[in-house]
Short mmCIF file of C-alpha atoms and ligand atoms in Angstrom, two decimals:
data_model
loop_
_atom_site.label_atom_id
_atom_site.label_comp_id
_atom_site.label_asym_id
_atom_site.label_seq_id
_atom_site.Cartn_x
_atom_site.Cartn_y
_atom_site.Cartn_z
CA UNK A 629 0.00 0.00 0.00
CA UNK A 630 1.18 3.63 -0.65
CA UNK A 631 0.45 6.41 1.59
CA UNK A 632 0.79 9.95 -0.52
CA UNK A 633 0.05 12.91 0.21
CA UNK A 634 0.04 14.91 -3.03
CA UNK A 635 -2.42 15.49 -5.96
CA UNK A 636 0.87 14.88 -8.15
CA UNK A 637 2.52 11.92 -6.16
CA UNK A 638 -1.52 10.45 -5.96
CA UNK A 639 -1.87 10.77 -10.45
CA UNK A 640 1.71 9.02 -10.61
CA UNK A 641 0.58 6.43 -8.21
CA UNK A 642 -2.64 5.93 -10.10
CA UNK A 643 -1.01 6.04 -13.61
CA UNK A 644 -1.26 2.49 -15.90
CA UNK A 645 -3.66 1.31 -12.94
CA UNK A 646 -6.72 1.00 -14.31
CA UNK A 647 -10.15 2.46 -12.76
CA UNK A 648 -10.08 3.78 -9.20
CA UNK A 649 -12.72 2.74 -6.77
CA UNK A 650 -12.20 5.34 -4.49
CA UNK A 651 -13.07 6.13 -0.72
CA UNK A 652 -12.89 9.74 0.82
CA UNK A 653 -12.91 9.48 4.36
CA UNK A 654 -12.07 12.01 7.60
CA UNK A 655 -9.85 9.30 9.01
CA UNK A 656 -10.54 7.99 12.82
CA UNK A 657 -12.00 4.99 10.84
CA UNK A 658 -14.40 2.23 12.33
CA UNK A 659 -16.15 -0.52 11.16
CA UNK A 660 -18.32 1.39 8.94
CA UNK A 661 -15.56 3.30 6.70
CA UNK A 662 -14.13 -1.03 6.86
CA UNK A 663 -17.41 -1.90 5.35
CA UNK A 664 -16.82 0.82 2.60
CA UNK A 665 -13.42 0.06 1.69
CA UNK A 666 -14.42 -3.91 1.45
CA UNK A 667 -17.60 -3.06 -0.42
CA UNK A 668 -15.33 -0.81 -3.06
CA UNK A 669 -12.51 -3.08 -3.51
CA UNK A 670 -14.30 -5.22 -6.16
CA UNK A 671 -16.08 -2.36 -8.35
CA UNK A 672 -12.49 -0.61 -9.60
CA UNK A 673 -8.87 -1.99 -10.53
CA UNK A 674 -6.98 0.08 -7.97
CA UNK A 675 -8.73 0.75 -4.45
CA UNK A 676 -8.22 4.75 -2.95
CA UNK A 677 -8.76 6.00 0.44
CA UNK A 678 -8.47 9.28 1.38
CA UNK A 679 -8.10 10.94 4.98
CA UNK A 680 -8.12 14.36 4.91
CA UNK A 681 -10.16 16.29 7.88
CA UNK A 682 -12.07 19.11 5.56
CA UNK A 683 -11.86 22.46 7.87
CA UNK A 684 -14.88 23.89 4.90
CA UNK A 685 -17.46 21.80 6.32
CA UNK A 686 -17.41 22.29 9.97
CA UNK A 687 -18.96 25.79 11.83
CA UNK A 688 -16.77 28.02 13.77
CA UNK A 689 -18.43 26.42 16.95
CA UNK A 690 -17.98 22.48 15.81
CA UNK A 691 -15.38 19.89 16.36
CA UNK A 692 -12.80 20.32 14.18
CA UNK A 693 -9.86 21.39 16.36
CA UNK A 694 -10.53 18.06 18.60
CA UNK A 695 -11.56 15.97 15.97
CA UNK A 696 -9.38 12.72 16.10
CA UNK A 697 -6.39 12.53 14.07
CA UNK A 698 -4.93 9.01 13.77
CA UNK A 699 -3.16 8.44 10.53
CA UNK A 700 -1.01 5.81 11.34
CA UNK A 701 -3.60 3.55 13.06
CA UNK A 702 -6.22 4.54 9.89
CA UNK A 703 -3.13 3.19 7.55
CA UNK A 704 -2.82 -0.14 9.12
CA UNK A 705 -6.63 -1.19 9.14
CA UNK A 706 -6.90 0.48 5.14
CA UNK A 707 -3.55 -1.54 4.84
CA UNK A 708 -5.06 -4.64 6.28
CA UNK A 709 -8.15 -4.56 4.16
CA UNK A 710 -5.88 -4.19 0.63
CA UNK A 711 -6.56 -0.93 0.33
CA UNK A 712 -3.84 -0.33 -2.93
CA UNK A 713 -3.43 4.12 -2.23
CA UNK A 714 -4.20 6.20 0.78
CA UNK A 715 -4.48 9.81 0.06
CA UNK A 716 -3.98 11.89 2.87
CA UNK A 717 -3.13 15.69 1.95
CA UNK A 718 -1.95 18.24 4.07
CA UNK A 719 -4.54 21.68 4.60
CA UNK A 720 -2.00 23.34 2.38
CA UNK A 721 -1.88 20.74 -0.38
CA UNK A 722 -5.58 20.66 -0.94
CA UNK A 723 -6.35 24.34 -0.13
CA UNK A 724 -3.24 26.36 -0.70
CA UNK A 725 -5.07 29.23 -1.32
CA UNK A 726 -8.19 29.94 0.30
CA UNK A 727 -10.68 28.41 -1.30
CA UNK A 728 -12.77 31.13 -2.90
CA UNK A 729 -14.44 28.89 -5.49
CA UNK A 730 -16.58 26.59 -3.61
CA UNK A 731 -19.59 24.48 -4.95
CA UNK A 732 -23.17 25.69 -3.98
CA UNK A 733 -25.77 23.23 -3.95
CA UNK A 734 -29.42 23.01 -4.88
CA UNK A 735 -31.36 24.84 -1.89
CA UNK A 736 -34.20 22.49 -1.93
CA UNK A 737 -31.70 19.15 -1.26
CA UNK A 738 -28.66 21.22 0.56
CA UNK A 739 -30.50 24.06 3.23
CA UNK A 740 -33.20 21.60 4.63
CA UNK A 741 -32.29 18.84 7.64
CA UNK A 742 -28.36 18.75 8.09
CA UNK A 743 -28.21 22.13 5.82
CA UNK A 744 -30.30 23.65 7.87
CA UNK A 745 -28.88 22.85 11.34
CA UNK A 746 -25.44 22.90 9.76
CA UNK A 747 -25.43 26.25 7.31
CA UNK A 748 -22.63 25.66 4.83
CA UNK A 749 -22.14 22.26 5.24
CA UNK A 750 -22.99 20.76 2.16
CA UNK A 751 -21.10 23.46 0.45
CA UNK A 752 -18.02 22.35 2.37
CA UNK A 753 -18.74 19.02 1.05
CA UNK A 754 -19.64 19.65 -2.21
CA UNK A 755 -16.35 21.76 -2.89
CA UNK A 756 -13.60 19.24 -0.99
CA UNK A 757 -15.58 16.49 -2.75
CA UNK A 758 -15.07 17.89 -5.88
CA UNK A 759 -11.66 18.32 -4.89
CA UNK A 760 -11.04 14.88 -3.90
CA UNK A 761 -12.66 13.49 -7.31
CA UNK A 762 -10.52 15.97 -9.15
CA UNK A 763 -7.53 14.55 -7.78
CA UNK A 764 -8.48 11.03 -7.99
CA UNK A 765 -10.26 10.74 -10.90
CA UNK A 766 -9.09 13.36 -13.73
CA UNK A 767 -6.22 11.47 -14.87
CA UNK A 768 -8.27 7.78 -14.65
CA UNK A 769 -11.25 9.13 -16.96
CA UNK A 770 -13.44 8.03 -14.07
CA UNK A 771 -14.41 5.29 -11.87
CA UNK A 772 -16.35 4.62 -8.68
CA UNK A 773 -16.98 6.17 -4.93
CA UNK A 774 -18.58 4.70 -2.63
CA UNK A 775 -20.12 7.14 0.23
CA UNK A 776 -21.93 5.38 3.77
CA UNK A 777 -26.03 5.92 3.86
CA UNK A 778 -25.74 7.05 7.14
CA UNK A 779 -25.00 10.09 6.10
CA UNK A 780 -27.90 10.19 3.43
CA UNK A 781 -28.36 13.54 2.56
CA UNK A 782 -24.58 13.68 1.98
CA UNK A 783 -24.91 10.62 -0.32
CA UNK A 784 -28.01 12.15 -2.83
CA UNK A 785 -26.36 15.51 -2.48
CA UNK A 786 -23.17 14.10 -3.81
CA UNK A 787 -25.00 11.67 -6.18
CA UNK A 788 -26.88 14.85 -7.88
CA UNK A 789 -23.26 17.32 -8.19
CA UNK A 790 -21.97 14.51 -9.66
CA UNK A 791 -25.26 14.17 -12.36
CA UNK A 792 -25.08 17.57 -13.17
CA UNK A 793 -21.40 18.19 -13.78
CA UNK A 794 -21.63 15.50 -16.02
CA UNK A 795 -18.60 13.45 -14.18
CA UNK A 796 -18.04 10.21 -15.16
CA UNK A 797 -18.16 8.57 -11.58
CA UNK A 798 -20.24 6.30 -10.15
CA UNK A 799 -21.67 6.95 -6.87
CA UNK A 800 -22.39 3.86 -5.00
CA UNK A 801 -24.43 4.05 -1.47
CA UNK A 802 -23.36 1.95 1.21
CA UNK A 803 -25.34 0.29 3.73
CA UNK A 804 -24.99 1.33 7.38
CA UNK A 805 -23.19 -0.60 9.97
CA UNK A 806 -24.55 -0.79 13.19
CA UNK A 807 -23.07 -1.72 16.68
CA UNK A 808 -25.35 -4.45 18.82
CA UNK A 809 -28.30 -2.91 19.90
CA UNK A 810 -28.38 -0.63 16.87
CA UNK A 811 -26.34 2.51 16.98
CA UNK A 812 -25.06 3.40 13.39
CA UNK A 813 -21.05 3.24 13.29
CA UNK A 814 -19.78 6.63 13.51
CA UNK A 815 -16.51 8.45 14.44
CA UNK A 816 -18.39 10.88 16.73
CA UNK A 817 -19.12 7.60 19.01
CA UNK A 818 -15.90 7.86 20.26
CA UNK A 819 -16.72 10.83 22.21
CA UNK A 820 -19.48 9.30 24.08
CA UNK A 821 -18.90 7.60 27.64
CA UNK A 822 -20.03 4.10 28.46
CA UNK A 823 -23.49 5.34 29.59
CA UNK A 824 -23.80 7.43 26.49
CA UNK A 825 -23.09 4.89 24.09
CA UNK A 826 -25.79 2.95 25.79
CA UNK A 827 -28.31 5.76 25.79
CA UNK A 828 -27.05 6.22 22.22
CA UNK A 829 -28.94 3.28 21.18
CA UNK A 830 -32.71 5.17 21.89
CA UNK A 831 -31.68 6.92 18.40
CA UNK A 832 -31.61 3.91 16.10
CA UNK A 833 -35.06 2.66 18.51
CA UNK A 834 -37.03 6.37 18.14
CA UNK A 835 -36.85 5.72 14.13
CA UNK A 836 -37.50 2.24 14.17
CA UNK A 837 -40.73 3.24 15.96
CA UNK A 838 -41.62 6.18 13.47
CA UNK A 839 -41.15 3.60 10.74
CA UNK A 840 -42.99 1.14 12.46
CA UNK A 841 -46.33 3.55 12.44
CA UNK A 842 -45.64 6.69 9.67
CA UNK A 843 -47.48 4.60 6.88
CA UNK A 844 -50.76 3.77 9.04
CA UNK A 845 -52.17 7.16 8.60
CA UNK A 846 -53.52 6.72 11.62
CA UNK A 847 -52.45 10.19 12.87
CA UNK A 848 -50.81 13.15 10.65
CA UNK A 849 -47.27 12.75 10.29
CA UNK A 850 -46.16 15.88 11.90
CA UNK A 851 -47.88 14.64 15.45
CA UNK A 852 -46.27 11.29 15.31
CA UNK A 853 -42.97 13.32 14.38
CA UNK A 854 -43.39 15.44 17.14
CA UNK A 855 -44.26 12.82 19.62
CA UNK A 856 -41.45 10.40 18.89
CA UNK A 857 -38.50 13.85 19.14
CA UNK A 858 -40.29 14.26 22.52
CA UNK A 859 -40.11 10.74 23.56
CA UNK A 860 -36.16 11.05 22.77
CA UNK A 861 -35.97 14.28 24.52
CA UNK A 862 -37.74 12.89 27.48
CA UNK A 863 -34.43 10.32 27.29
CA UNK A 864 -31.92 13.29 27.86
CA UNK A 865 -31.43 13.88 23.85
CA UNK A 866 -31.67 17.55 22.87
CA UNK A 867 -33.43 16.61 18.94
CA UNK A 868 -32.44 18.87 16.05
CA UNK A 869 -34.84 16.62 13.80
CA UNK A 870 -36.69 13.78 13.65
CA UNK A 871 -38.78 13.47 10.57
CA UNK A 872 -40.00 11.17 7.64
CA UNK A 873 -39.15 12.19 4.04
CA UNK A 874 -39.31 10.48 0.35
CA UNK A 875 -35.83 8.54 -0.55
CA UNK A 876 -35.56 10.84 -3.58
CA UNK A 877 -36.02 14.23 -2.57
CA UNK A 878 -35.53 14.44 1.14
CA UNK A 879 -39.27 16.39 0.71
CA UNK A 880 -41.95 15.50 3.17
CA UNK A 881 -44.48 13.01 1.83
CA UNK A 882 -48.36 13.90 1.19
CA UNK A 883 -50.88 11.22 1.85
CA UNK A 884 -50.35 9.06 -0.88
CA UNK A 885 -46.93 8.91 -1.08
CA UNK A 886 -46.87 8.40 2.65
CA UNK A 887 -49.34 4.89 2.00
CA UNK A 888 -46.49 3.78 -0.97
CA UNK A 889 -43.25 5.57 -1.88
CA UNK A 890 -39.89 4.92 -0.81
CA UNK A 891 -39.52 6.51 2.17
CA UNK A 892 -36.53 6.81 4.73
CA UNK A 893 -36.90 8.10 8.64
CA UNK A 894 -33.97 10.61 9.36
CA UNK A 895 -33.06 12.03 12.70
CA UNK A 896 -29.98 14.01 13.98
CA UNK A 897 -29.49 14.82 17.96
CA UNK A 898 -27.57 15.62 20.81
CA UNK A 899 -26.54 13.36 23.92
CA UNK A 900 -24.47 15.59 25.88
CA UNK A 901 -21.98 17.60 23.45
CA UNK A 902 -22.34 14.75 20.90
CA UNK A 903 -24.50 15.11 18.28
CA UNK A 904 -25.21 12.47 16.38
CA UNK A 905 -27.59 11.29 12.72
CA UNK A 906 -28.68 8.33 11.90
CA UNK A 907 -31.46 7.19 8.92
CA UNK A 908 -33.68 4.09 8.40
CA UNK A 909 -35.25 3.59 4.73
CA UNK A 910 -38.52 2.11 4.64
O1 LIG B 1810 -18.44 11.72 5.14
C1 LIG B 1810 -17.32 12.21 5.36
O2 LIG B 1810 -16.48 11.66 6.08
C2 LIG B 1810 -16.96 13.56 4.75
O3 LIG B 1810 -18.07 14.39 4.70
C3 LIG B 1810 -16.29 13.45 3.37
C4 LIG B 1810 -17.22 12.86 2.34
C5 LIG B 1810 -15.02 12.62 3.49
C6 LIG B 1810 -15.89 14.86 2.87
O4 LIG B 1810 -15.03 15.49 3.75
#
């Protein structure tokens, strides 16, 4: 495996390889980035990894400054997995200027749920993703990337840049891991004590249960939204949302589409300083 750490050392590494399947990642990696790298491996010739903690997408008040940095540890489990090329750039490789060209997302997909609780977000995204694919991809003609569904609005935003630049990647959606008892695999975990990470678990449960009763019709949505975010809150979560939406659009459902569609359940909130998403599709 090669670890570089330049756009120019990363395009000689790649050169006469064939098509990348490519992870980006922000390194402290678990199970879940495991999953991804296992379940790109197959789709390309040469299998990337990035690592690269994206300062763009975090607010002023988030956790980038403290968010782990554990290259060498990240190396050995890509390593162990036959991961061919880790990519792990410097803040002055990938942004040696500031970055005054940035990508700005459809409103309608990017400013609603994590947009809206996170403003700029998906912009930071959008423009280090780009980034990332530039460097990866523009000397292969293309390939794959696979990106984890638990972040799902990530994924679609991602999958629709990519349709309307016209770039000739493939965006493949991975399936969440989850710990026992439920709680979707994510670096944040790490920051949660023992009785967190069990009280962590009521997350996964609260939109199981929304799933379990949305399409009855029994009662409108919004009241069985707003009763399941208290029921978490009543647990000692602070809920920034808690919601059903259609797969496609991340738009609430009318009644119809509420009896039929593809739907998925998303919810974001905080235990303690953590704050943590999660997403069922049903
Ligand atoms: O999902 C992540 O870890 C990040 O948002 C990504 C896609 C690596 C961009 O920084």
């Amino acid at each position: 495996m090669q670890v570089v750490h330049s756009i120019a050392q990363l395009r000689t590494a790649l050169d006469g390889r064939g098509r990348p399947a490519f992870v980006p990642t922000m390194g402290n990696l678990h199970a879940g980035h495991i999953a991804l790298v296992r379940q790109a491996k197959p789709l390309g010739d040469v299998q990337v990894s990035s690592i690269f903690v994206n300062r763009l997408q975090f607010l002023p008040n988030e956790d980038f400054d403290s968010y782990p940095r554990t290259l060498q540890d990240d190396c050995a489990k890509l390593e162990a997995e036959g991961c061919d090329i880790v990519f792990a750039p410097k803040e002055s490789e990938l942004y040696p200027q500031p970055q005054t060209f940035k990508i700005q997302p459809d409103p309608a997909l990017a400013d609603i749920l994590e947009g809206q609780f996170r403003p700029g977000f998906f912009t930071g995204v959008c423009t280090v993703v780009m980034k990332l694919f530039s460097a990866v991809f523009a000397s292969t003609g293309g390939g794959v990337a696979v990106f984890g569904k638990k972040d799902y609005q990530q994924r679609l935003v991602i999958e629709r840049m990519v349709q309307q630049f016209a770039l000739p990647i493939e965006i493949v959606g991975a399936e969440i891991a989850r710990a026992e008892g439920g709680l979707a695999l994510s670096s944040r975990n790490s920051y949660l004590s023992s009785a967190e990470l069990e009280q962590a678990q009521a997350l996964s449960g609260a939109l199981q249960s929304l799933t379990q009763v949305a399409r009855q019709g029994e009662q409108p949505l919004e009241v069985l939204e707003a009763q399941t975010r208290q029921a978490l809150n009543a647990l000692g979560w602070q809920t920034d949302y808690l919601t059903v939406r259609l797969r496609d659009s991340l738009q609430s459902p009318n009644a119809e589409e509420l009896a039929s569609a593809p739907l998925v359940a998303l919810g974001a909130a905080r235990l303690g300083n953590t704050r943590l998403i999660d997403n069922l599709e049903f």
